[in-house]
PDB file of C-alpha atoms in Angstrom:
ATOM      1  CA  MET A   1      55.777  37.152 -20.427  1.00 35.00           C
ATOM      2  CA  PHE A   2      51.893  37.896 -18.441  1.00 38.00           C
ATOM      3  CA  LYS A   3      50.002  35.411 -16.443  1.00 43.00           C
ATOM      4  CA  HIS A   4      47.345  34.177 -18.791  1.00 50.00           C
ATOM      5  CA  THR A   5      45.177  34.151 -15.724  1.00 46.00           C
ATOM      6  CA  SER A   6      45.472  37.779 -14.636  1.00 44.00           C
ATOM      7  CA  ILE A   7      44.439  38.211 -18.228  1.00 45.00           C
ATOM      8  CA  ILE A   8      41.649  35.957 -17.962  1.00 46.00           C
ATOM      9  CA  LEU A   9      40.630  36.961 -15.000  1.00 43.00           C
ATOM     10  CA  LEU A  10      40.278  41.079 -15.937  1.00 42.00           C
ATOM     11  CA  LEU A  11      38.789  40.921 -19.715  1.00 43.00           C
ATOM     12  CA  SER A  12      35.875  38.049 -17.657  1.00 42.00           C
ATOM     13  CA  ALA A  13      35.032  41.576 -15.340  1.00 38.00           C
ATOM     14  CA  VAL A  14      35.639  44.216 -17.975  1.00 38.00           C
ATOM     15  CA  PHE A  15      33.263  41.088 -19.767  1.00 38.00           C
ATOM     16  CA  VAL A  16      30.796  41.316 -17.088  1.00 36.00           C
ATOM     17  CA  GLY A  17      30.895  45.280 -16.632  1.00 36.00           C
ATOM     18  CA  CYS A  18      30.426  45.510 -19.834  1.00 36.00           C
ATOM     19  CA  ALA A  19      26.944  43.588 -19.657  1.00 35.00           C
ATOM     20  CA  ASP A  20      25.507  45.137 -16.782  1.00 35.00           C
ATOM     21  CA  ASP A  21      26.139  48.538 -18.771  1.00 36.00           C
ATOM     22  CA  GLN A  22      24.024  46.970 -21.409  1.00 32.00           C
ATOM     23  CA  GLY A  23      26.630  48.282 -24.380  1.00 34.00           C
ATOM     24  CA  THR A  24      25.742  52.255 -22.741  1.00 27.00           C
ATOM     25  CA  GLY A  25      28.155  54.321 -20.609  1.00 27.00           C
ATOM     26  CA  SER A  26      32.246  54.576 -20.718  1.00 29.00           C
ATOM     27  CA  LYS A  27      30.936  52.191 -23.906  1.00 34.00           C
ATOM     28  CA  SER A  28      31.559  53.770 -27.177  1.00 40.00           C
ATOM     29  CA  SER A  29      27.822  55.043 -28.251  1.00 37.00           C
ATOM     30  CA  GLU A  30      28.637  53.893 -32.419  1.00 66.00           C
ATOM     31  CA  SER A  31      27.193  51.162 -33.003  1.00 88.00           C
ATOM     32  CA  ALA A  32      30.523  49.885 -34.826  1.00 87.00           C
ATOM     33  CA  VAL A  33      34.095  49.642 -32.908  1.00 86.00           C
ATOM     34  CA  SER A  34      37.171  49.951 -36.040  1.00 85.00           C
ATOM     35  CA  VAL A  35      40.698  47.537 -35.754  1.00 86.00           C
ATOM     36  CA  SER A  36      42.989  49.289 -37.262  1.00 83.00           C
ATOM     37  CA  GLY A  37      40.210  50.599 -39.584  1.00 85.00           C
ATOM     38  CA  ARG A  38      39.744  46.689 -41.034  1.00 88.00           C
ATOM     39  CA  LEU A  39      36.857  44.633 -38.494  1.00 91.00           C
ATOM     40  CA  CYS A  40      33.992  46.888 -37.276  1.00 91.00           C
ATOM     41  CA  VAL A  41      33.210  44.856 -34.184  1.00 91.00           C
ATOM     42  CA  PRO A  42      29.551  45.536 -32.860  1.00 92.00           C
ATOM     43  CA  VAL A  43      30.086  47.230 -29.785  1.00 90.00           C
ATOM     44  CA  GLU A  44      28.043  45.040 -27.515  1.00 91.00           C
ATOM     45  CA  TYR A  45      30.986  42.052 -27.887  1.00 93.00           C
ATOM     46  CA  VAL A  46      33.799  45.398 -27.762  1.00 89.00           C
ATOM     47  CA  ILE A  47      35.788  45.380 -24.593  1.00 85.00           C
ATOM     48  CA  ARG A  48      39.083  47.591 -23.782  1.00 69.00           C
ATOM     49  CA  ALA A  49      42.033  46.180 -23.134  1.00 54.00           C
ATOM     50  CA  ASP A  50      45.008  48.874 -22.287  1.00 52.00           C
ATOM     51  CA  ASP A  51      44.709  48.519 -18.616  1.00 40.00           C
ATOM     52  CA  ALA A  52      45.762  45.049 -19.646  1.00 41.00           C
ATOM     53  CA  GLY A  53      48.656  45.946 -21.135  1.00 42.00           C
ATOM     54  CA  PHE A  54      48.083  45.654 -24.720  1.00 45.00           C
ATOM     55  CA  PRO A  55      49.211  47.360 -27.598  1.00 44.00           C
ATOM     56  CA  THR A  56      47.125  50.917 -27.668  1.00 44.00           C
ATOM     57  CA  GLU A  57      46.819  53.813 -30.053  1.00 43.00           C
ATOM     58  CA  SER A  58      49.380  56.256 -28.160  1.00 44.00           C
ATOM     59  CA  ASP A  59      52.018  52.491 -28.950  1.00 40.00           C
ATOM     60  CA  GLY A  60      52.059  54.149 -32.610  1.00 40.00           C
ATOM     61  CA  PRO A  61      50.441  54.010 -36.386  1.00 38.00           C
ATOM     62  CA  ASN A  62      50.470  50.841 -36.628  1.00 39.00           C
ATOM     63  CA  LEU A  63      48.924  49.518 -34.062  1.00 39.00           C
ATOM     64  CA  SER A  64      45.323  52.065 -33.844  1.00 48.00           C
ATOM     65  CA  GLY A  65      42.714  50.217 -32.287  1.00 55.00           C
ATOM     66  CA  LEU A  66      44.233  47.189 -31.611  1.00 62.00           C
ATOM     67  CA  SER A  67      43.737  48.237 -27.823  1.00 72.00           C
ATOM     68  CA  VAL A  68      40.383  46.601 -28.953  1.00 79.00           C
ATOM     69  CA  GLY A  69      39.573  43.224 -27.376  1.00 88.00           C
ATOM     70  CA  ILE A  70      36.688  40.659 -28.062  1.00 93.00           C
ATOM     71  CA  ALA A  71      34.889  38.992 -26.572  1.00 94.00           C
ATOM     72  CA  ILE A  72      31.970  36.615 -27.136  1.00 96.00           C
ATOM     73  CA  SER A  73      29.985  34.405 -24.876  1.00 95.00           C
ATOM     74  CA  ALA A  74      30.087  31.043 -24.185  1.00 94.00           C
ATOM     75  CA  SER A  75      26.749  30.196 -24.890  1.00 94.00           C
ATOM     76  CA  GLU A  76      26.699  31.112 -28.506  1.00 96.00           C
ATOM     77  CA  VAL A  77      30.374  30.095 -28.891  1.00 96.00           C
ATOM     78  CA  SER A  78      28.493  26.131 -28.526  1.00 95.00           C
ATOM     79  CA  GLU A  79      26.001  27.113 -30.953  1.00 95.00           C
ATOM     80  CA  SER A  80      28.183  27.059 -33.880  1.00 96.00           C
ATOM     81  CA  VAL A  81      30.471  25.093 -32.888  1.00 96.00           C
ATOM     82  CA  ASN A  82      29.722  21.416 -31.899  1.00 95.00           C
ATOM     83  CA  GLN A  83      30.232  19.585 -28.906  1.00 95.00           C
ATOM     84  CA  TYR A  84      32.342  23.306 -28.009  1.00 95.00           C
ATOM     85  CA  ALA A  85      32.453  23.245 -23.595  1.00 93.00           C
ATOM     86  CA  ALA A  86      30.561  26.123 -21.890  1.00 92.00           C
ATOM     87  CA  GLU A  87      32.317  24.931 -18.876  1.00 89.00           C
ATOM     88  CA  MET A  88      34.566  23.829 -17.442  1.00 85.00           C
ATOM     89  CA  ARG A  89      35.681  22.537 -13.773  1.00 84.00           C
ATOM     90  CA  VAL A  90      38.142  22.986 -11.617  1.00 77.00           C
ATOM     91  CA  GLY A  91      39.091  22.309  -8.295  1.00 77.00           C
ATOM     92  CA  ASP A  92      35.422  23.572  -7.230  1.00 82.00           C
ATOM     93  CA  LYS A  93      34.173  25.919  -9.603  1.00 82.00           C
ATOM     94  CA  ASN A  94      33.233  25.860 -12.567  1.00 86.00           C
ATOM     95  CA  ILE A  95      34.828  27.973 -14.895  1.00 83.00           C
ATOM     96  CA  PRO A  96      32.916  30.013 -18.205  1.00 87.00           C
ATOM     97  CA  GLN A  97      34.845  28.915 -21.441  1.00 91.00           C
ATOM     98  CA  ASP A  98      33.630  32.554 -23.033  1.00 93.00           C
ATOM     99  CA  LEU A  99      35.960  33.854 -25.542  1.00 94.00           C
ATOM    100  CA  PHE A 100      38.093  36.928 -24.974  1.00 94.00           C
ATOM    101  CA  VAL A 101      39.990  37.965 -28.480  1.00 94.00           C
ATOM    102  CA  MET A 102      43.029  40.186 -28.312  1.00 91.00           C
ATOM    103  CA  PHE A 103      45.049  41.923 -31.392  1.00 89.00           C
ATOM    104  CA  LYS A 104      48.896  42.120 -31.397  1.00 85.00           C
ATOM    105  CA  PRO A 105      51.209  43.905 -33.622  1.00 83.00           C
ATOM    106  CA  LYS A 106      53.096  40.855 -34.736  1.00 83.00           C
ATOM    107  CA  SER A 107      53.150  37.394 -33.926  1.00 86.00           C
ATOM    108  CA  ILE A 108      55.579  35.240 -32.395  1.00 86.00           C
ATOM    109  CA  ILE A 109      57.572  32.350 -34.427  1.00 83.00           C
ATOM    110  CA  TRP A 110      58.781  29.504 -33.372  1.00 81.00           C
ATOM    111  CA  LYS A 111      62.583  29.000 -33.197  1.00 75.00           C
ATOM    112  CA  GLU A 112      63.902  25.546 -32.333  1.00 66.00           C
ATOM    113  CA  GLY A 113      66.818  26.568 -30.598  1.00 60.00           C
ATOM    114  CA  GLY A 114      68.435  23.499 -29.312  1.00 55.00           C
ATOM    115  CA  ASN A 115      64.902  22.797 -27.300  1.00 60.00           C
ATOM    116  CA  ASP A 116      64.040  19.281 -27.929  1.00 71.00           C
ATOM    117  CA  TYR A 117      60.877  18.823 -25.080  1.00 83.00           C
ATOM    118  CA  ALA A 118      58.451  17.747 -27.572  1.00 86.00           C
ATOM    119  CA  HIS A 119      55.603  15.531 -25.760  1.00 89.00           C
ATOM    120  CA  PRO A 120      52.301  15.841 -27.919  1.00 90.00           C
ATOM    121  CA  ILE A 121      49.175  17.005 -26.024  1.00 91.00           C
ATOM    122  CA  ALA A 122      46.238  14.195 -25.728  1.00 88.00           C
ATOM    123  CA  GLY A 123      43.636  14.763 -27.352  1.00 87.00           C
ATOM    124  CA  ALA A 124      44.314  17.438 -29.599  1.00 89.00           C
ATOM    125  CA  ASP A 125      46.131  16.131 -32.082  1.00 82.00           C
ATOM    126  CA  GLY A 126      49.607  17.932 -34.036  1.00 88.00           C
ATOM    127  CA  LEU A 127      50.004  20.427 -30.600  1.00 94.00           C
ATOM    128  CA  VAL A 128      53.433  19.623 -29.323  1.00 91.00           C
ATOM    129  CA  ARG A 129      54.162  21.330 -25.615  1.00 92.00           C
ATOM    130  CA  ARG A 130      57.624  22.508 -26.675  1.00 89.00           C
ATOM    131  CA  ASP A 131      58.404  22.901 -22.293  1.00 84.00           C
ATOM    132  CA  SER A 132      57.909  21.061 -18.764  1.00 82.00           C
ATOM    133  CA  SER A 133      57.314  24.538 -17.437  1.00 83.00           C
ATOM    134  CA  SER A 134      53.715  25.567 -15.363  1.00 82.00           C
ATOM    135  CA  LEU A 135      53.330  29.140 -16.905  1.00 82.00           C
ATOM    136  CA  ALA A 136      53.217  30.018 -19.999  1.00 83.00           C
ATOM    137  CA  TRP A 137      54.951  26.637 -22.025  1.00 91.00           C
ATOM    138  CA  THR A 138      54.684  27.049 -25.649  1.00 92.00           C
ATOM    139  CA  VAL A 139      52.859  24.879 -27.881  1.00 93.00           C
ATOM    140  CA  THR A 140      53.430  24.590 -31.937  1.00 92.00           C
ATOM    141  CA  SER A 141      51.426  22.478 -34.534  1.00 91.00           C
ATOM    142  CA  GLY A 142      52.321  20.177 -37.621  1.00 79.00           C
ATOM    143  CA  ASP A 143      55.275  17.360 -37.221  1.00 68.00           C
ATOM    144  CA  VAL A 144      58.722  18.147 -34.343  1.00 64.00           C
ATOM    145  CA  LEU A 145      60.873  19.054 -37.287  1.00 65.00           C
ATOM    146  CA  SER A 146      58.326  21.982 -39.137  1.00 65.00           C
ATOM    147  CA  ALA A 147      56.446  22.651 -36.098  1.00 74.00           C
ATOM    148  CA  GLY A 148      55.493  25.848 -36.284  1.00 89.00           C
ATOM    149  CA  TYR A 149      54.226  27.565 -33.506  1.00 92.00           C
ATOM    150  CA  TRP A 150      50.447  27.694 -32.218  1.00 94.00           C
ATOM    151  CA  GLY A 151      50.367  29.456 -28.733  1.00 94.00           C
ATOM    152  CA  SER A 152      51.281  29.386 -24.921  1.00 94.00           C
ATOM    153  CA  CYS A 153      49.417  27.184 -22.350  1.00 95.00           C
ATOM    154  CA  THR A 154      49.453  27.690 -18.001  1.00 93.00           C
ATOM    155  CA  ASP A 155      48.842  24.573 -16.232  1.00 92.00           C
ATOM    156  CA  TYR A 156      46.057  25.219 -13.728  1.00 87.00           C
ATOM    157  CA  PHE A 157      47.447  24.427 -10.049  1.00 84.00           C
ATOM    158  CA  GLU A 158      44.594  23.468  -8.535  1.00 81.00           C
ATOM    159  CA  GLU A 159      43.642  20.374 -10.699  1.00 81.00           C
ATOM    160  CA  ALA A 160      46.450  18.306 -12.811  1.00 82.00           C
ATOM    161  CA  GLY A 161      46.107  17.693 -15.794  1.00 84.00           C
ATOM    162  CA  LYS A 162      43.768  21.289 -16.703  1.00 87.00           C
ATOM    163  CA  PHE A 163      45.484  24.268 -18.155  1.00 92.00           C
ATOM    164  CA  GLU A 164      43.910  27.263 -20.448  1.00 93.00           C
ATOM    165  CA  CYS A 165      45.609  28.422 -22.737  1.00 95.00           C
ATOM    166  CA  LEU A 166      46.426  31.534 -25.590  1.00 95.00           C
ATOM    167  CA  ARG A 167      46.470  30.640 -29.548  1.00 96.00           C
ATOM    168  CA  GLN A 168      47.641  32.818 -32.190  1.00 94.00           C
ATOM    169  CA  HIS A 169      46.109  33.012 -35.516  1.00 94.00           C
ATOM    170  CA  GLN A 170      45.049  35.793 -37.967  1.00 92.00           C
ATOM    171  CA  PHE A 171      42.875  36.967 -40.480  1.00 93.00           C
ATOM    172  CA  GLU A 172      44.485  38.543 -43.292  1.00 90.00           C
ATOM    173  CA  GLY A 173      46.982  40.571 -41.541  1.00 86.00           C
ATOM    174  CA  LEU A 174      45.799  41.253 -38.887  1.00 90.00           C
ATOM    175  CA  VAL A 175      47.581  39.328 -35.797  1.00 91.00           C
ATOM    176  CA  PHE A 176      45.030  37.993 -32.515  1.00 93.00           C
ATOM    177  CA  GLU A 177      45.232  35.635 -29.944  1.00 94.00           C
ATOM    178  CA  TYR A 178      41.953  34.108 -27.988  1.00 96.00           C
ATOM    179  CA  THR A 179      41.524  32.045 -25.300  1.00 94.00           C
ATOM    180  CA  ILE A 180      40.560  28.400 -24.798  1.00 95.00           C
ATOM    181  CA  GLU A 181      41.218  26.180 -22.361  1.00 92.00           C
ATOM    182  CA  SER A 182      42.020  22.007 -22.217  1.00 92.00           C
ATOM    183  CA  GLU A 183      38.744  20.899 -22.006  1.00 90.00           C
ATOM    184  CA  ASN A 184      37.885  22.486 -25.537  1.00 95.00           C
ATOM    185  CA  ILE A 185      41.492  22.003 -27.250  1.00 95.00           C
ATOM    186  CA  LYS A 186      40.339  19.700 -29.468  1.00 95.00           C
ATOM    187  CA  LEU A 187      37.889  21.766 -30.988  1.00 96.00           C
ATOM    188  CA  TYR A 188      40.795  24.079 -31.506  1.00 95.00           C
ATOM    189  CA  SER A 189      40.118  23.781 -35.889  1.00 94.00           C
ATOM    190  CA  GLN A 190      36.980  24.519 -34.925  1.00 96.00           C
ATOM    191  CA  VAL A 191      37.280  28.069 -32.829  1.00 97.00           C
ATOM    192  CA  ASP A 192      39.686  29.438 -35.508  1.00 96.00           C
ATOM    193  CA  GLN A 193      37.049  29.068 -38.322  1.00 96.00           C
ATOM    194  CA  PHE A 194      34.014  30.699 -36.078  1.00 97.00           C
ATOM    195  CA  LEU A 195      36.036  33.317 -35.541  1.00 97.00           C
ATOM    196  CA  VAL A 196      37.894  34.039 -39.118  1.00 96.00           C
ATOM    197  CA  GLU A 197      33.953  33.985 -40.305  1.00 97.00           C
ATOM    198  CA  LYS A 198      32.888  36.690 -37.745  1.00 97.00           C
ATOM    199  CA  PHE A 199      36.033  38.549 -38.487  1.00 97.00           C
ATOM    200  CA  SER A 200      34.516  38.549 -42.132  1.00 97.00           C
ATOM    201  CA  ALA A 201      31.362  39.260 -41.455  1.00 96.00           C
ATOM    202  CA  TRP A 202      32.876  42.136 -39.366  1.00 95.00           C
ATOM    203  CA  LYS A 203      35.107  43.514 -42.149  1.00 94.00           C
ATOM    204  CA  CYS A 204      34.422  46.955 -42.360  1.00 92.00           C
ATOM    205  CA  PRO A 205      33.050  48.584 -45.529  1.00 88.00           C
TER     206      PRO A 205
END
């Protein structure tokens, strides 16, 4: 599994580049880009994730459009999600909390598998850390006995107690992950709803 940091840094660089291009150049000249024929995402939100190892159209007809990624600025999120932190301080750096959304061909299913490691994540009701690794540790939601896969997180080595996550969610059969950091993880339900409302508005006619 890839490191979250590498993916987020890559997508951040692409996001900045797209913003500089003002939606021109290599981006589509159309007003929206299709994701599997179900979402028509306004071009100003679109980034291409092919180079990040995500599925592309060449991987099969059922994955068409999944190489499209979505970037939403932290300022836009904070306008809709109350108390959303637009930046997080890690070490001596301020890290913008932009949302990056990546589509997946299928969801990950949590299987207990004899793993008895279960540590509730402080400040995030119902979320449980399921292993002690620093890289890509699994997070489940719900109680330990009926846990479901929530996503995975990776610790920041620069500052203990801070981490970045990929939250798995679905919208009308489309599986996606989005980036969220420890500063905002307690608000994930509101971020889920924010994205569902965005996607509802972006449904193709």
